[in-house]
Amino acid sequence: MKLAIIVGLFIISCAAKTVRQERSFPDDFLFGTATASYQIEGGWDADGKGENIWDYMTHNKADVIKDLSNGDIAADTYNNYKMDVEMMRELGLDAYRFSLSWARILPEGFSHNVNEEGVAFYNNYINEMLKYNIQPLITLYHWDLPQKLQELGGFVNPLFSDWFEDYARVAFERFGDRVKFWITFNEPREICYEGYGSATKAPILNATAVGTYLCAKNLVIGHAKAYHAYNKDFKPTQNGQCGITISVNWFGAATDSEEDQIAAELRRQAEWGLYAEPIFSQEGGFPKELSERVAAKSTEQGYGWSRMPLFTDEDRDLVKGSFDFFGVNHYTAYLVSAAEEHKVQYPVPSLYDDSDSYTYTPDEWPQSASAWLKLAPNSIYDAFTFLKNKYGDIDFYVTENGWSTTLAAGLIDEDRIRYYRAALNSVLDAREAGVNIKGYMAWSLMDNFEWMEGYT
Ligand SMILES: *[C@@H]1O[C@H](CO)[C@@H](O)[C@H](O)[C@H]1NC(C)=O
């Protein structure tokens, strides 16, 4: 057994060496790293910043965070932004993806009151990057909604899309002369399913029956309104581009059986199709098979309407095609099965119960320090070739990819090196298969506050 493993590694390392000599990335490929405001900035109430849903949750319900910690100080970027840029220079980055804290710019969420000190902080951060030719890529929303807007329902208030457009316009106006790459939302699944449809991210609403779907609809409409605002009023003079970042891990059928193939497609629709289909597909609107399942189950469950809201023709046309690129956060893969032996009892009703599918991962895939993250073979290739076949020849960016270790691992991170090597080879494989991946952002620039996992 041991011998077999050693021989296996030897073959893999020889193959990797050959590959490295023969292949390379084009000169204009963007290499960078990524972060999120709440995870790094600190300065949670500095200079007029408003409270956001992570401030509120960690201060009022601290025990949802594994080590009872919070992002009050985090990596203290608010005070040490020049050190961040120094690290970027040492790494030789082309680009840096970071997010704006909505409540630092608009303390009450609405655009009537702009916090000029918050704007000044981002101007300093951006200008420091530009001094060294590091291209800033901005995410408008990476999970830290102003608490005032949450109290009005947040993403499930149908007016959310207008509030988001107003905020986006402030960002385009203040930073768009220098920032040419805009991502509206980071990971709609984590916002809507984890925050509204379950209780694993703020605002821990756990509205399992409808939370994910109501949020998904308002989110993609908000994305589209911001995209069109940019396209119409800013792009002609600023010449940048605007897209969205969706988490697309790979979900492949566990077997060739028809049941497993159907389960895998439903799972893909539940995980990311819900957000990608309205924007990137020709038809627009929510994914077909999943919508039909939810409608049928809603009837059986006694609802007088589908728990998944419909798109009007107007909504559908507004959202469809609202992108210049598709940002993908990708980390891992799962096998999908419809079989009894893999059955998991999900809350009824809920997104995963609606999807009639179960996931598992083989024991032999190497495990990171995060329960959900394993090194899965060729998963970038599988995910991106699937997206290209489904949505066409569009521009893609890997906007996050990375590997977690425990504190105890310290600086010994051979398994992280193995992961990145496999990932970059998989990006090259996808590019050789004709997928236009134009950049790669490693997660993260530095250690930071890992949401419910705190600093563990
Ligand atoms: C969320 O709601 C489901 C029922 O819909 C329940 O089983 C579960 O315990 C709840 N989770 C939390 C963290 O409250």
Tab-separated table of N, CA and C in Angstrom, residues 63-146:
chain	number	residue	atom	x	y	z
A	63	ASP	N	-21.790	33.582	19.986
A	63	ASP	CA	-21.547	32.138	20.026
A	63	ASP	C	-21.800	31.427	18.689
A	64	VAL	N	-22.229	32.151	17.670
A	64	VAL	CA	-22.302	31.497	16.358
A	64	VAL	C	-20.914	31.393	15.715
A	65	ILE	N	-19.931	32.122	16.248
A	65	ILE	CA	-18.566	32.075	15.707
A	65	ILE	C	-17.740	31.100	16.546
A	66	LYS	N	-17.062	30.180	15.852
A	66	LYS	CA	-16.386	29.070	16.526
A	66	LYS	C	-15.518	29.499	17.706
A	67	ASP	N	-14.678	30.534	17.525
A	67	ASP	CA	-13.799	30.966	18.615
A	67	ASP	C	-14.295	32.267	19.258
A	68	LEU	N	-15.570	32.577	19.075
A	68	LEU	CA	-16.214	33.763	19.663
A	68	LEU	C	-15.556	35.069	19.223
A	69	SER	N	-14.860	35.023	18.106
A	69	SER	CA	-14.129	36.219	17.660
A	69	SER	C	-14.993	37.052	16.719
A	70	ASN	N	-14.420	38.135	16.192
A	70	ASN	CA	-15.139	38.984	15.233
A	70	ASN	C	-14.132	39.731	14.365
A	71	GLY	N	-14.665	40.551	13.454
A	71	GLY	CA	-13.801	41.309	12.535
A	71	GLY	C	-13.588	42.748	12.964
A	72	ASP	N	-13.730	43.048	14.264
A	72	ASP	CA	-13.566	44.436	14.724
A	72	ASP	C	-12.210	45.015	14.307
A	73	ILE	N	-11.170	44.158	14.390
A	73	ILE	CA	-9.817	44.611	14.013
A	73	ILE	C	-9.313	43.815	12.805
A	74	ALA	N	-9.579	42.489	12.832
A	74	ALA	CA	-9.190	41.596	11.724
A	74	ALA	C	-7.723	41.819	11.338
A	75	ALA	N	-7.421	41.989	10.047
A	75	ALA	CA	-6.030	42.200	9.634
A	75	ALA	C	-5.663	43.686	9.667
A	76	ASP	N	-6.563	44.499	10.183
A	76	ASP	CA	-6.339	45.940	10.382
A	76	ASP	C	-5.898	46.673	9.110
A	77	THR	N	-6.461	46.257	8.008
A	77	THR	CA	-6.169	46.930	6.738
A	77	THR	C	-6.519	48.411	6.798
A	78	TYR	N	-7.553	48.747	7.571
A	78	TYR	CA	-7.979	50.147	7.629
A	78	TYR	C	-6.821	51.051	8.044
A	79	ASN	N	-5.987	50.552	8.947
A	79	ASN	CA	-4.827	51.342	9.371
A	79	ASN	C	-3.537	50.992	8.636
A	80	ASN	N	-3.472	49.765	8.129
A	80	ASN	CA	-2.203	49.286	7.559
A	80	ASN	C	-2.274	48.985	6.070
A	81	TYR	N	-3.094	49.737	5.342
A	81	TYR	CA	-3.291	49.395	3.924
A	81	TYR	C	-1.998	49.429	3.123
A	82	LYS	N	-1.046	50.252	3.537
A	82	LYS	CA	0.216	50.312	2.792
A	82	LYS	C	1.003	49.007	2.919
A	83	MET	N	0.861	48.343	4.085
A	83	MET	CA	1.520	47.042	4.245
A	83	MET	C	0.882	45.988	3.349
A	84	ASP	N	-0.448	46.058	3.170
A	84	ASP	CA	-1.109	45.141	2.228
A	84	ASP	C	-0.468	45.285	0.849
A	85	VAL	N	-0.317	46.529	0.422
A	85	VAL	CA	0.204	46.768	-0.934
A	85	VAL	C	1.667	46.326	-1.022
A	86	GLU	N	2.390	46.473	0.079
A	86	GLU	CA	3.771	45.984	0.104
A	86	GLU	C	3.808	44.465	-0.132
A	87	MET	N	2.864	43.755	0.501
A	87	MET	CA	2.797	42.293	0.277
A	87	MET	C	2.448	41.982	-1.173
A	88	MET	N	1.537	42.766	-1.743
A	88	MET	CA	1.180	42.563	-3.155
A	88	MET	C	2.402	42.730	-4.046
A	89	ARG	N	3.220	43.730	-3.734
A	89	ARG	CA	4.433	43.970	-4.536
A	89	ARG	C	5.407	42.819	-4.387
A	90	GLU	N	5.583	42.349	-3.152
A	90	GLU	CA	6.520	41.241	-2.937
A	90	GLU	C	6.095	39.991	-3.687
A	91	LEU	N	4.757	39.798	-3.800
A	91	LEU	CA	4.244	38.633	-4.514
A	91	LEU	C	4.277	38.829	-6.027
A	92	GLY	N	4.477	40.057	-6.467
A	92	GLY	CA	4.497	40.325	-7.900
A	92	GLY	C	3.124	40.256	-8.548
A	93	LEU	N	2.103	40.694	-7.851
A	93	LEU	CA	0.743	40.593	-8.394
A	93	LEU	C	0.505	41.557	-9.558
A	94	ASP	N	-0.280	41.099	-10.534
A	94	ASP	CA	-0.794	41.985	-11.588
A	94	ASP	C	-2.031	42.708	-11.096
A	95	ALA	N	-2.819	42.014	-10.251
A	95	ALA	CA	-4.133	42.515	-9.870
A	95	ALA	C	-4.453	42.120	-8.442
A	96	TYR	N	-5.352	42.898	-7.841
A	96	TYR	CA	-5.797	42.592	-6.484
A	96	TYR	C	-7.302	42.792	-6.432
A	97	ARG	N	-8.004	41.728	-6.012
A	97	ARG	CA	-9.460	41.778	-5.908
A	97	ARG	C	-9.840	41.998	-4.447
A	98	PHE	N	-10.565	43.087	-4.178
A	98	PHE	CA	-11.001	43.362	-2.808
A	98	PHE	C	-12.422	43.898	-2.857
A	99	SER	N	-13.084	43.944	-1.696
A	99	SER	CA	-14.470	44.424	-1.710
A	99	SER	C	-14.613	45.710	-0.923
A	100	LEU	N	-15.654	46.471	-1.261
A	100	LEU	CA	-15.984	47.695	-0.541
A	100	LEU	C	-16.979	47.355	0.558
A	101	SER	N	-16.814	48.001	1.706
A	101	SER	CA	-17.783	47.863	2.784
A	101	SER	C	-18.866	48.919	2.550
A	102	TRP	N	-20.046	48.444	2.196
A	102	TRP	CA	-21.186	49.332	1.870
A	102	TRP	C	-21.411	50.334	3.012
A	103	ALA	N	-21.409	49.845	4.259
A	103	ALA	CA	-21.713	50.722	5.398
A	103	ALA	C	-20.557	51.670	5.731
A	104	ARG	N	-19.358	51.426	5.192
A	104	ARG	CA	-18.272	52.393	5.393
A	104	ARG	C	-18.492	53.600	4.465
A	105	ILE	N	-19.110	53.340	3.318
A	105	ILE	CA	-19.342	54.407	2.338
A	105	ILE	C	-20.710	55.058	2.569
A	106	LEU	N	-21.732	54.226	2.803
A	106	LEU	CA	-23.094	54.715	3.070
A	106	LEU	C	-23.531	54.149	4.422
A	107	PRO	N	-23.261	54.872	5.518
A	107	PRO	CA	-23.469	54.318	6.867
A	107	PRO	C	-24.887	53.826	7.120
A	108	GLU	N	-25.882	54.470	6.479
A	108	GLU	CA	-27.268	54.044	6.694
A	108	GLU	C	-27.777	53.186	5.532
A	109	GLY	N	-26.902	52.888	4.598
A	109	GLY	CA	-27.287	52.034	3.479
A	109	GLY	C	-27.734	52.803	2.259
A	110	PHE	N	-28.424	53.917	2.473
A	110	PHE	CA	-28.940	54.718	1.352
A	110	PHE	C	-27.932	55.787	0.936
A	111	SER	N	-28.096	56.272	-0.308
A	111	SER	CA	-27.057	57.131	-0.891
A	111	SER	C	-27.200	58.615	-0.542
A	112	HIS	N	-28.140	58.958	0.358
A	112	HIS	CA	-28.290	60.373	0.712
A	112	HIS	C	-27.140	60.864	1.596
A	113	ASN	N	-26.464	59.927	2.254
A	113	ASN	CA	-25.428	60.305	3.209
A	113	ASN	C	-24.142	59.531	2.910
A	114	VAL	N	-23.211	60.193	2.220
A	114	VAL	CA	-21.946	59.547	1.856
A	114	VAL	C	-20.893	59.896	2.904
A	115	ASN	N	-20.247	58.856	3.453
A	115	ASN	CA	-19.201	59.068	4.458
A	115	ASN	C	-17.872	59.339	3.756
A	116	GLU	N	-17.495	60.606	3.704
A	116	GLU	CA	-16.309	60.983	2.916
A	116	GLU	C	-15.021	60.353	3.458
A	117	GLU	N	-14.976	60.085	4.749
A	117	GLU	CA	-13.759	59.457	5.283
A	117	GLU	C	-13.629	58.002	4.818
A	118	GLY	N	-14.766	57.349	4.663
A	118	GLY	CA	-14.748	55.991	4.112
A	118	GLY	C	-14.299	55.996	2.663
A	119	VAL	N	-14.797	56.959	1.904
A	119	VAL	CA	-14.388	57.095	0.497
A	119	VAL	C	-12.881	57.358	0.423
A	120	ALA	N	-12.389	58.219	1.326
A	120	ALA	CA	-10.958	58.566	1.318
A	120	ALA	C	-10.090	57.327	1.577
A	121	PHE	N	-10.554	56.451	2.481
A	121	PHE	CA	-9.787	55.227	2.746
A	121	PHE	C	-9.626	54.404	1.462
A	122	TYR	N	-10.740	54.213	0.738
A	122	TYR	CA	-10.634	53.412	-0.497
A	122	TYR	C	-9.810	54.127	-1.561
A	123	ASN	N	-9.915	55.470	-1.626
A	123	ASN	CA	-9.060	56.197	-2.573
A	123	ASN	C	-7.584	55.963	-2.264
A	124	ASN	N	-7.238	56.009	-0.986
A	124	ASN	CA	-5.833	55.782	-0.610
A	124	ASN	C	-5.372	54.374	-0.979
A	125	TYR	N	-6.248	53.399	-0.694
A	125	TYR	CA	-5.910	51.984	-0.966
A	125	TYR	C	-5.685	51.794	-2.480
A	126	ILE	N	-6.630	52.301	-3.275
A	126	ILE	CA	-6.552	52.180	-4.737
A	126	ILE	C	-5.307	52.888	-5.270
A	127	ASN	N	-5.084	54.114	-4.803
A	127	ASN	CA	-3.951	54.892	-5.333
A	127	ASN	C	-2.613	54.247	-4.992
A	128	GLU	N	-2.552	53.633	-3.801
A	128	GLU	CA	-1.321	52.944	-3.399
A	128	GLU	C	-1.052	51.749	-4.337
A	129	MET	N	-2.090	51.014	-4.713
A	129	MET	CA	-1.923	49.902	-5.674
A	129	MET	C	-1.459	50.417	-7.021
A	130	LEU	N	-2.118	51.484	-7.485
A	130	LEU	CA	-1.818	51.995	-8.827
A	130	LEU	C	-0.382	52.510	-8.932
A	131	LYS	N	0.147	53.027	-7.813
A	131	LYS	CA	1.538	53.487	-7.783
A	131	LYS	C	2.488	52.390	-8.256
A	132	TYR	N	2.097	51.134	-7.974
A	132	TYR	CA	2.978	50.003	-8.294
A	132	TYR	C	2.401	49.144	-9.418
A	133	ASN	N	1.523	49.741	-10.216
A	133	ASN	CA	0.955	49.022	-11.370
A	133	ASN	C	0.160	47.786	-11.012
A	134	ILE	N	-0.434	47.775	-9.836
A	134	ILE	CA	-1.298	46.653	-9.455
A	134	ILE	C	-2.730	47.076	-9.750
A	135	GLN	N	-3.396	46.293	-10.588
A	135	GLN	CA	-4.732	46.674	-11.047
A	135	GLN	C	-5.792	46.343	-10.002
A	136	PRO	N	-6.559	47.338	-9.541
A	136	PRO	CA	-7.619	47.047	-8.561
A	136	PRO	C	-8.859	46.445	-9.219
A	137	LEU	N	-9.332	45.320	-8.689
A	137	LEU	CA	-10.593	44.708	-9.133
A	137	LEU	C	-11.539	44.817	-7.942
A	138	ILE	N	-12.662	45.488	-8.123
A	138	ILE	CA	-13.538	45.739	-6.967
A	138	ILE	C	-14.780	44.859	-6.975
A	139	THR	N	-15.037	44.229	-5.823
A	139	THR	CA	-16.312	43.560	-5.566
A	139	THR	C	-17.174	44.546	-4.773
A	140	LEU	N	-18.361	44.862	-5.282
A	140	LEU	CA	-19.216	45.828	-4.579
A	140	LEU	C	-19.802	45.229	-3.313
A	141	TYR	N	-20.127	43.928	-3.355
A	141	TYR	CA	-20.795	43.328	-2.197
A	141	TYR	C	-20.213	41.956	-1.865
A	142	HIS	N	-19.516	41.892	-0.747
A	142	HIS	CA	-18.993	40.614	-0.269
A	142	HIS	C	-19.527	40.389	1.155
A	143	TRP	N	-20.861	40.339	1.259
A	143	TRP	CA	-21.567	39.813	2.425
A	143	TRP	C	-21.833	40.752	3.597
A	144	ASP	N	-21.341	42.013	3.538
A	144	ASP	CA	-21.511	42.854	4.723
A	144	ASP	C	-22.566	43.946	4.511
A	145	LEU	N	-23.817	43.530	4.446
A	145	LEU	CA	-24.932	44.467	4.238
A	145	LEU	C	-25.060	45.443	5.409
A	146	PRO	N	-25.334	46.740	5.124
A	146	PRO	CA	-25.626	47.662	6.236
A	146	PRO	C	-26.795	47.125	7.069
